[in-house]
mmCIF file of C-alpha atoms and ligand atoms in Angstrom:
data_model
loop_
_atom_site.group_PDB
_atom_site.id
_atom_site.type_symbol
_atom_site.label_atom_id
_atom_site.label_comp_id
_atom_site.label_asym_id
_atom_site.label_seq_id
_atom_site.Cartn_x
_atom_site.Cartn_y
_atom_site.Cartn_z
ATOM 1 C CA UNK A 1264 6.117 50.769 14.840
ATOM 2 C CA UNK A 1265 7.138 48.531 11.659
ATOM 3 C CA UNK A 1266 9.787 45.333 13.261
ATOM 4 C CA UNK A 1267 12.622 45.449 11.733
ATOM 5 C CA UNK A 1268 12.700 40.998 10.871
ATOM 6 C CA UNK A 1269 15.276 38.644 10.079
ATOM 7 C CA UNK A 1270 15.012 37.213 6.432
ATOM 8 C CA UNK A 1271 17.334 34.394 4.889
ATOM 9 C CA UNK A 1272 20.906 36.500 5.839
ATOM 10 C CA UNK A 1273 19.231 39.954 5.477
ATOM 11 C CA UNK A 1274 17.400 42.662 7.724
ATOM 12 C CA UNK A 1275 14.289 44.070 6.409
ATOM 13 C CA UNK A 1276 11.259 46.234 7.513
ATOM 14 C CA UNK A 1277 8.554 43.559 8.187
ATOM 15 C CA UNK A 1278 6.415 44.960 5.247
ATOM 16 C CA UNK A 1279 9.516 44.054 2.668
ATOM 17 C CA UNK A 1280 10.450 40.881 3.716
ATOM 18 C CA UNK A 1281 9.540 37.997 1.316
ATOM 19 C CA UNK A 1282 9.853 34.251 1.123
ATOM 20 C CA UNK A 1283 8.970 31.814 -1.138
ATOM 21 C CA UNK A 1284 5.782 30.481 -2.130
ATOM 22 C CA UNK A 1285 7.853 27.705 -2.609
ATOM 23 C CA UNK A 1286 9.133 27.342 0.604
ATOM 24 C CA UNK A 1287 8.199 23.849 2.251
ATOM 25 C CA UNK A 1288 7.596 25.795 6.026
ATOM 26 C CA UNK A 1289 4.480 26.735 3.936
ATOM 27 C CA UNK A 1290 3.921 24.090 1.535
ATOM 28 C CA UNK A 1291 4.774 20.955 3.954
ATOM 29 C CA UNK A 1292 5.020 21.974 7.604
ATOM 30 C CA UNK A 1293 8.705 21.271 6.818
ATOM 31 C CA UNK A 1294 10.301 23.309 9.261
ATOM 32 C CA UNK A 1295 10.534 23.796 13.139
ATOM 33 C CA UNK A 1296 10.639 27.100 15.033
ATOM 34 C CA UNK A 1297 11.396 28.434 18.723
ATOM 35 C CA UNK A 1298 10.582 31.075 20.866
ATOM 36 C CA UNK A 1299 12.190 32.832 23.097
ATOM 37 C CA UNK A 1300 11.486 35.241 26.215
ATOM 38 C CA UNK A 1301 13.214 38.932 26.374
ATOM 39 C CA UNK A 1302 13.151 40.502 29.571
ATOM 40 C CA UNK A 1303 15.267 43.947 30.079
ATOM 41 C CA UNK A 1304 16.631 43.221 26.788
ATOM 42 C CA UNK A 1305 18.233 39.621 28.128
ATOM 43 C CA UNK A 1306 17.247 35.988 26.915
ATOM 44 C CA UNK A 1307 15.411 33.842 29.324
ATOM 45 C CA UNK A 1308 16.761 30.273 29.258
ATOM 46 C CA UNK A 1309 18.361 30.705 25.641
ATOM 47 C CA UNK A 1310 20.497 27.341 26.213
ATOM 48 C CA UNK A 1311 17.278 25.257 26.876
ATOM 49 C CA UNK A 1312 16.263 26.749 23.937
ATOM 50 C CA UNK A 1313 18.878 26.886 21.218
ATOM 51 C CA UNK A 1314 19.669 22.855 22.245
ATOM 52 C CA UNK A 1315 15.800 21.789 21.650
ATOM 53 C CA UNK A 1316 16.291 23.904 18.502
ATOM 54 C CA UNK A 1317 19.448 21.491 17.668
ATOM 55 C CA UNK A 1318 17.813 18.517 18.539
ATOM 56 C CA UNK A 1319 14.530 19.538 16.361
ATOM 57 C CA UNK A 1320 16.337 20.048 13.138
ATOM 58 C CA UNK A 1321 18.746 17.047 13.441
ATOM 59 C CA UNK A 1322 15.392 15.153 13.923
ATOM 60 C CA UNK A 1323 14.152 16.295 10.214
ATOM 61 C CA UNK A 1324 17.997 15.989 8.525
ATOM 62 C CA UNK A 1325 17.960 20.312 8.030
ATOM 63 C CA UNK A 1326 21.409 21.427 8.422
ATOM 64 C CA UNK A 1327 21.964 24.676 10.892
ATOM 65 C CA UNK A 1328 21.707 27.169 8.673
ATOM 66 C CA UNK A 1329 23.940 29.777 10.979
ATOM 67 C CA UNK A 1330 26.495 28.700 13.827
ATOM 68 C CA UNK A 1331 25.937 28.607 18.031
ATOM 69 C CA UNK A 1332 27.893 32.144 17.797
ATOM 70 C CA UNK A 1333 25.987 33.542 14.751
ATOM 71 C CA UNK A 1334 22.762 32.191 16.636
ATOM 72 C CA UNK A 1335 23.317 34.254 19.663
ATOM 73 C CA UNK A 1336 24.431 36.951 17.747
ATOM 74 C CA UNK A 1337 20.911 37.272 15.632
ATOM 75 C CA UNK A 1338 18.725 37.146 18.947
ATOM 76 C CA UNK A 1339 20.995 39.970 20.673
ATOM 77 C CA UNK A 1340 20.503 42.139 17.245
ATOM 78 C CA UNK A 1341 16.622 41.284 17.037
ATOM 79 C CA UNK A 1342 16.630 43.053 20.300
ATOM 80 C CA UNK A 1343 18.737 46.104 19.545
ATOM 81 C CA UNK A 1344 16.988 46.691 16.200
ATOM 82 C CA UNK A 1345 13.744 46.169 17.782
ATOM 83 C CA UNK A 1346 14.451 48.507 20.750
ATOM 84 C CA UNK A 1347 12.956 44.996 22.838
ATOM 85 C CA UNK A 1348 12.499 45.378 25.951
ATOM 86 C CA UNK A 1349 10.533 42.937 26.736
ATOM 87 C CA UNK A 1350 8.636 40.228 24.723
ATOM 88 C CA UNK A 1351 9.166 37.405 22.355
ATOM 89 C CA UNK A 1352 11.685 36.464 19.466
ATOM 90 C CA UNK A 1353 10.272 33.958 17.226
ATOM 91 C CA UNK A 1354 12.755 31.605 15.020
ATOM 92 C CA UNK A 1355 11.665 29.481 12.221
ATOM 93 C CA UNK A 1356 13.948 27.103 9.702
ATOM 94 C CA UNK A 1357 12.596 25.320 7.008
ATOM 95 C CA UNK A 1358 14.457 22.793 5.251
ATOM 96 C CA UNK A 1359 14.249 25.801 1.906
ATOM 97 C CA UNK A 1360 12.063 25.824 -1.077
ATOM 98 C CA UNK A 1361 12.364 23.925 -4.446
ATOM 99 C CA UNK A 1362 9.574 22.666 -6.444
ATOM 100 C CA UNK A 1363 6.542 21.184 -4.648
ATOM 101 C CA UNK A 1364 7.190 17.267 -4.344
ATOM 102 C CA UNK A 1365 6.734 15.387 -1.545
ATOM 103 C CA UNK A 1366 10.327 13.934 -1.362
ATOM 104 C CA UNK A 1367 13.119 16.357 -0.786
ATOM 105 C CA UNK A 1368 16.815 16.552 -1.586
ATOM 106 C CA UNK A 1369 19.697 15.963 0.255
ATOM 107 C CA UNK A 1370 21.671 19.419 0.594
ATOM 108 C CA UNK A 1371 18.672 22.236 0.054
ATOM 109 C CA UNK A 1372 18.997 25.248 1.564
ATOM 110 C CA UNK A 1373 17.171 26.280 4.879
ATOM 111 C CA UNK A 1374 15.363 29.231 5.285
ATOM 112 C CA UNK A 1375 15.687 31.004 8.555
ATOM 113 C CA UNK A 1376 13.121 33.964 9.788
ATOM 114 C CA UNK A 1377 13.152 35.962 12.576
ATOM 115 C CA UNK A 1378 10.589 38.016 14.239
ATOM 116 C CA UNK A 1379 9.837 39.668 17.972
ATOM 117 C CA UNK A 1380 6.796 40.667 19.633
ATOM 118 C CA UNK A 1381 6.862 43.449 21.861
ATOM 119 C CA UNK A 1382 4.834 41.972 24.850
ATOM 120 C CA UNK A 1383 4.999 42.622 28.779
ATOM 121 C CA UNK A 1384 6.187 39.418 29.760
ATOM 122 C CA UNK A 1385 6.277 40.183 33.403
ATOM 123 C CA UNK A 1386 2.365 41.382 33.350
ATOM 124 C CA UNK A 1387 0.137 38.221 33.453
ATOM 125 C CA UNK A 1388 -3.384 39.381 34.804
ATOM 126 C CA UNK A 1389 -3.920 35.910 34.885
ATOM 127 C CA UNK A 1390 -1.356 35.049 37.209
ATOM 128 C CA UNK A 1391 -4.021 36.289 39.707
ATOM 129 C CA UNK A 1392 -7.163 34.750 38.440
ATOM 130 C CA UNK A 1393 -5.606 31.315 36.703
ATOM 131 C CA UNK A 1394 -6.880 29.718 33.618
ATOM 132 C CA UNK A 1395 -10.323 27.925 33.127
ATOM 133 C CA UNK A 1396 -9.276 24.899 30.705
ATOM 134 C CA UNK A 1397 -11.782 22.315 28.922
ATOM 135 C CA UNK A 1398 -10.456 18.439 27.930
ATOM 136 C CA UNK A 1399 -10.427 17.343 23.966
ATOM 137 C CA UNK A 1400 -9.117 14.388 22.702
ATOM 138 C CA UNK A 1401 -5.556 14.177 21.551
ATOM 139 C CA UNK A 1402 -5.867 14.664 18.086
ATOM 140 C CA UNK A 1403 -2.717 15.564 16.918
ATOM 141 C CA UNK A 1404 -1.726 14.229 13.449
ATOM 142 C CA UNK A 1405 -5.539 12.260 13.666
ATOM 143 C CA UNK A 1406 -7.718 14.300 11.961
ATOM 144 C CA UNK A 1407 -6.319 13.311 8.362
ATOM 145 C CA UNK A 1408 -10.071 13.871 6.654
ATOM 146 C CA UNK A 1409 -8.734 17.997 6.536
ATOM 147 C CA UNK A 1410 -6.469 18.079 3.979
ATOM 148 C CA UNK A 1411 -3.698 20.707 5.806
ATOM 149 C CA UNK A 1412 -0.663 21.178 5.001
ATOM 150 C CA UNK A 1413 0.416 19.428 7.554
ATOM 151 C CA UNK A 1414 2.494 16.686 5.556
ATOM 152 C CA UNK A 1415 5.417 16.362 7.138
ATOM 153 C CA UNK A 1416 5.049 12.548 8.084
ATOM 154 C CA UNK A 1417 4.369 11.520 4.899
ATOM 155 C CA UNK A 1418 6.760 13.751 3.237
ATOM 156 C CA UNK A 1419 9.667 12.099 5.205
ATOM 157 C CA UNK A 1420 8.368 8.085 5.389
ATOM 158 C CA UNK A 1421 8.300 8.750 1.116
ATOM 159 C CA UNK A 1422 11.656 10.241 1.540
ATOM 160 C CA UNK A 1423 13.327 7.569 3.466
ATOM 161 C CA UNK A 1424 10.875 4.832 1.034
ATOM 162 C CA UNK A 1425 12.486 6.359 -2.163
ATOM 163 C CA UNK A 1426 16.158 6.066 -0.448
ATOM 164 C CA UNK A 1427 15.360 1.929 -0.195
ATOM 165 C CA UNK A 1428 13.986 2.056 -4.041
ATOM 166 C CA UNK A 1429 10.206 1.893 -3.549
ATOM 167 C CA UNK A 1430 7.649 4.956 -5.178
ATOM 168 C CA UNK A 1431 5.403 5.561 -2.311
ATOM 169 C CA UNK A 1432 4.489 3.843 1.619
ATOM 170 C CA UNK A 1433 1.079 2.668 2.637
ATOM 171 C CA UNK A 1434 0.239 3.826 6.043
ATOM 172 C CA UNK A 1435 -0.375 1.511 8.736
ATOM 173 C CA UNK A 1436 -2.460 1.809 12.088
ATOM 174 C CA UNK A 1437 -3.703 -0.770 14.268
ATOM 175 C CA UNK A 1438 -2.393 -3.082 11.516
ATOM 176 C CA UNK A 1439 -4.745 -1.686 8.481
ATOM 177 C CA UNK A 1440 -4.157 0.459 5.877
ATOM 178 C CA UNK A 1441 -5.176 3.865 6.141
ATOM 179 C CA UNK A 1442 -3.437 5.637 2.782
ATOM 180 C CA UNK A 1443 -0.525 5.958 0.919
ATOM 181 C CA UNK A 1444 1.464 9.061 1.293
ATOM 182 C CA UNK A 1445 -0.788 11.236 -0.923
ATOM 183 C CA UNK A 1446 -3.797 8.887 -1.833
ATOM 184 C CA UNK A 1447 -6.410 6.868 -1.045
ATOM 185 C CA UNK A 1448 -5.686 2.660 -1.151
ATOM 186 C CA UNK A 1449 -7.609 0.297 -2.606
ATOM 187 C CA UNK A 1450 -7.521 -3.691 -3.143
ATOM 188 C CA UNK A 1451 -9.460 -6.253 -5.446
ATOM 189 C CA UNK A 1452 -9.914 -9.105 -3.775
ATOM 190 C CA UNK A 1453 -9.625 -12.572 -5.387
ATOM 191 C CA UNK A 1454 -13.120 -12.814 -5.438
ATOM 192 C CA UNK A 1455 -13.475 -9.737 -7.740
ATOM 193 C CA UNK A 1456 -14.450 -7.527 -4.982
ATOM 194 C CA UNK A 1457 -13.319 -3.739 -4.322
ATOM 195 C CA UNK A 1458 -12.564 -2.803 -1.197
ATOM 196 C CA UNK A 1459 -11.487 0.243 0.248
ATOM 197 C CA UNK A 1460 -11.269 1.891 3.608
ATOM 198 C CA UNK A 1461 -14.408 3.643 4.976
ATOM 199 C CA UNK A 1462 -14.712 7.172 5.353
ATOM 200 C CA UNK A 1463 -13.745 8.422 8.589
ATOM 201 C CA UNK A 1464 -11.168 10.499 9.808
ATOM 202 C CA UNK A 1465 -8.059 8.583 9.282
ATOM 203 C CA UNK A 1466 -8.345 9.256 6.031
ATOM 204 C CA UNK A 1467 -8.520 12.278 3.428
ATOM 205 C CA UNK A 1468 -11.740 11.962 1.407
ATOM 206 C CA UNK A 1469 -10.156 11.770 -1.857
ATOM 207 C CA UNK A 1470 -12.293 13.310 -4.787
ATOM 208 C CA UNK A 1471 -10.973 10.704 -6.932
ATOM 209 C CA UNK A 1472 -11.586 7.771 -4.817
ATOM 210 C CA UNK A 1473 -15.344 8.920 -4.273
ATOM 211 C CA UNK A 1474 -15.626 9.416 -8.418
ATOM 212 C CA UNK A 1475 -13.557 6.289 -8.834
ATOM 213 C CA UNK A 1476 -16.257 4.463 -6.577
ATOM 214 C CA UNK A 1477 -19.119 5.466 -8.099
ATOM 215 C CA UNK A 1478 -18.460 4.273 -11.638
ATOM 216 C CA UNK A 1479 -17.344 0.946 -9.961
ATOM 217 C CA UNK A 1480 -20.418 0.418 -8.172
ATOM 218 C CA UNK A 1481 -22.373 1.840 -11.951
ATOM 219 C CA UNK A 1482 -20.392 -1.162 -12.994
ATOM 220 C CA UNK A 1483 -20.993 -4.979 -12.013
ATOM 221 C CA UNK A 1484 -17.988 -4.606 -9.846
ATOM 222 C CA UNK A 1485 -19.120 -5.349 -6.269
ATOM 223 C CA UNK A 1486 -17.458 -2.511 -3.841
ATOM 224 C CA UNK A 1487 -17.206 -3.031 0.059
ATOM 225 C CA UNK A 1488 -16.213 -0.154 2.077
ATOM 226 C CA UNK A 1489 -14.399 -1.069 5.327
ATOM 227 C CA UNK A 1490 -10.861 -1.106 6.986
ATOM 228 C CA UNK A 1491 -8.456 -3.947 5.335
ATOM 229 C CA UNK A 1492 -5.117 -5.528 6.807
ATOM 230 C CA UNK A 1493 -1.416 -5.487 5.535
ATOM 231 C CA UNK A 1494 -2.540 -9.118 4.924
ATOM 232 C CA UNK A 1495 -5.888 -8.786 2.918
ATOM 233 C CA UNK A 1496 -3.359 -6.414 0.704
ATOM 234 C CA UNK A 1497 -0.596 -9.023 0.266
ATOM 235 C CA UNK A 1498 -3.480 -11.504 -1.030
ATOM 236 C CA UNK A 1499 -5.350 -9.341 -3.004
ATOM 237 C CA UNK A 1500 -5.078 -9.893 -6.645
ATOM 238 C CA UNK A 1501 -5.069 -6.402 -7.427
ATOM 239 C CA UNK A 1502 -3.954 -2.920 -5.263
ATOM 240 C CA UNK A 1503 -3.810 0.812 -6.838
ATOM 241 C CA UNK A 1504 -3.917 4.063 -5.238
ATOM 242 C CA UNK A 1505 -6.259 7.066 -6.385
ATOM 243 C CA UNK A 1506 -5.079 10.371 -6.334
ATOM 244 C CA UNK A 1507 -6.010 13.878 -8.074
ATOM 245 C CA UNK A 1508 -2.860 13.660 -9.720
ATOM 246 C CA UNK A 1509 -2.361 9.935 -10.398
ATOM 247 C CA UNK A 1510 -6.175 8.878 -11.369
ATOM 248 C CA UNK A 1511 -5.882 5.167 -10.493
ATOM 249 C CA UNK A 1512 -2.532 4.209 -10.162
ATOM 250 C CA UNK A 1513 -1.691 0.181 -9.845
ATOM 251 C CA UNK A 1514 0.890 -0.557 -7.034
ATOM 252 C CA UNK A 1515 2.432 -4.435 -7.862
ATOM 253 C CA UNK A 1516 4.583 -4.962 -5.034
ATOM 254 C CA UNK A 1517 4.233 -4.045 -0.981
ATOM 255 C CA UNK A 1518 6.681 -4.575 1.227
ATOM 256 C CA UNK A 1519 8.878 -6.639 -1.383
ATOM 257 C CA UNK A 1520 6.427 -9.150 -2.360
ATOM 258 C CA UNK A 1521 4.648 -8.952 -5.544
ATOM 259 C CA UNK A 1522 0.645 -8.244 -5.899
ATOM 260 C CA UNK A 1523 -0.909 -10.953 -7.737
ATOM 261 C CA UNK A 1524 1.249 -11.565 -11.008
ATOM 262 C CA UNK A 1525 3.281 -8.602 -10.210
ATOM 263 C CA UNK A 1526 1.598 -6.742 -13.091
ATOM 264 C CA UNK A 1527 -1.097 -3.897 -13.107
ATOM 265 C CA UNK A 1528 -4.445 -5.782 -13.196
ATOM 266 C CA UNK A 1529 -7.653 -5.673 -15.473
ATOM 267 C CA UNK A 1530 -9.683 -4.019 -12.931
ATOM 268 C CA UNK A 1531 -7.222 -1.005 -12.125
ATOM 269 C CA UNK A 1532 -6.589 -0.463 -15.832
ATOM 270 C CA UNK A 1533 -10.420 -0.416 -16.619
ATOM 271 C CA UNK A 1534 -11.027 2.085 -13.948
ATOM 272 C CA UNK A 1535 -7.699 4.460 -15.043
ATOM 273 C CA UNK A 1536 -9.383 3.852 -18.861
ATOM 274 C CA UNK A 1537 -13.203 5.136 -17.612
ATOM 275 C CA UNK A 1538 -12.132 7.632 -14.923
ATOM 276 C CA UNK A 1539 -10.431 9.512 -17.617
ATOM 277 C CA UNK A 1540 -12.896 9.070 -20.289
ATOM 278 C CA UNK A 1541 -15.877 10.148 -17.922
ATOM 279 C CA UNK A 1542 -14.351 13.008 -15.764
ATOM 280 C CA UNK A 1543 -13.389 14.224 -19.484
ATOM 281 C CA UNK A 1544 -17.236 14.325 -20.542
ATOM 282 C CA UNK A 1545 -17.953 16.004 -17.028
ATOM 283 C CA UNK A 1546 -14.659 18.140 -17.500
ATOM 284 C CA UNK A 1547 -15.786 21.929 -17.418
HETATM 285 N N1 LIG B 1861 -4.961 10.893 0.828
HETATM 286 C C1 LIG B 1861 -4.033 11.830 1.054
HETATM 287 C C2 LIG B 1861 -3.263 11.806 2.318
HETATM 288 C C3 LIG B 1861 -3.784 12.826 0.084
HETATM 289 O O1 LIG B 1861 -2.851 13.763 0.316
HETATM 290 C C4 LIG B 1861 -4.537 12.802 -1.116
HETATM 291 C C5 LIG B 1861 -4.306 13.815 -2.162
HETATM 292 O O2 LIG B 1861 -3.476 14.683 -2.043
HETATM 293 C C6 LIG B 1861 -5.490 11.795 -1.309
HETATM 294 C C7 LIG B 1861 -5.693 10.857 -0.299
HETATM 295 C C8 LIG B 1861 -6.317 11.692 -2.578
HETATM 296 O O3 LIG B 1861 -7.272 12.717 -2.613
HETATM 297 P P1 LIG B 1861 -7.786 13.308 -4.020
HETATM 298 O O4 LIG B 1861 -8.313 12.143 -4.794
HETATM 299 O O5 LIG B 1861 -8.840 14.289 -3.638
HETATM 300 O O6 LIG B 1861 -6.608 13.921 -4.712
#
């Protein structure tokens, strides 16, 4: 039987309801969702529920898009329209959808879907036998090398940055640099020497940075690849970011102190002036 599911103020067979490919729930993990239990048509532990729900989307800044009263209202007509029994509804806001950049407005729209799953919630067959379970490392928000859409982090640290006046934020773990919001970092040391974080997996392997490295390295430019401090990056004489988007972008001041003279630097404007020339030739 089609589910009749909750769409942005409007009720719709689950085969016509639409959101936007725009929507940053899709596009940034930029949303945060609950789920509730239905048994004999009633809500199990709604309160615990709705309050998490409160305290999730005050934690990202997305307004409630419905009142307490309108909330309760939508799970009690889920149920009716769905003839639930028993089973699952399934809320999801987004902060809404506008054109794909990392930072966000103030005021946007959420989105709000809802959707049950018919389910005998009181039925567990393995109730009887229990689980068999296997340990992995936590690795949550640490395997960066994928490139998900999982951007949530970076989309709200560049948020808050841009709200203090600054373009982008360098990432910091363990007191080195891992990226920038939505590239890879890389310094030139005093000495004349590129360095850049080794690839591992708390970072994205950026296209660019391995194409920018390679015509470095067919240059005379000596090119270390390790992990570098907040430090090494204040005393560098040059820093720029490489990105699909940006190419080789110079950044001249970090945490309010300039980078070298405080202007972009011979060896980030060669590399912009040959990445472009080259991946042109190798364009196809
Ligand atoms: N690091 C992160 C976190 C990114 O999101 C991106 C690009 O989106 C990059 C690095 C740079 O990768 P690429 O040069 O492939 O665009």
């Amino acid at each position: 039987m089609s589910r009749i599911v909750f769409v942005n103020g409007e009720w719709k067979p689950e085969a016509e309801a639409t959101i936007s490919v725009f929507d940053r729930g899709l596009l940034f993990a930029d949303a945060i969702y609950e789920v509730t239990a239905v048994i004999n048509r009633k809500l199990i532990d709604y309160p615990g529920h709705t309050a998490r729900l409160k305290r999730s989307l005050e934690a990202l800044g997305i307004p409630a898009p419905v009142s307490d009263s309108e909330l309760l209202d939508l799970h009690r007509q889920i149920i009716e329209r769905n003839d639930l029994e028993s089973g699952l509804i399934y809320l999801q806001i987004s902060r809404g959808a506008a054109d794909r950049d990392f930072l966000f407005a103030d005021g946007m729209k959420p989105s709000i879907i809802m959707f049950t799953q018919k389910k005998n919630v009181l039925e567990n067959t393995k109730w009887e036998t229990g689980l068999s379970v296997v340990t992995v490392p936590e690795g949550r928000w640490a395997n960066r090398q994928i490139k998900t859409v999982q951007l949530l982090y970076s989309s709200m640290v560049k948020t808050e940055a841009a709200k203090a006046g600054a373009d982008d934020v360098f990432l910091v773990e363990d007191g080195l640099i891992t990226e920038a919001s939505s590239s890879n970092v890389h310094i030139v040391t005093k000495d004349g020497v590129l360095v850049t974080r080794h690839l591992s997996n708390a970072l994205l392997h950026g296209i660019t940075r391995a194409s920018v490295l390679s015509l470095a390295q067919g240059s005379d430019l000596k090119v270390e690849e390790r992990a570098f401090s907040v430090d090494e990056v204040l005393s560098a004489a040059e820093v720029f970011i490489t990105s699909a988007s940006a190419f080789v972008m110079p950044v001249v001041r970090v945490d309010g102190r300039s980078i070298g003279d405080g202007k972009p630097g011979p060896v980030s404007r060669k590399l912009l002036q040959t990445y472009i020339q080259d991946r042109l030739a190798n364009a196809i």
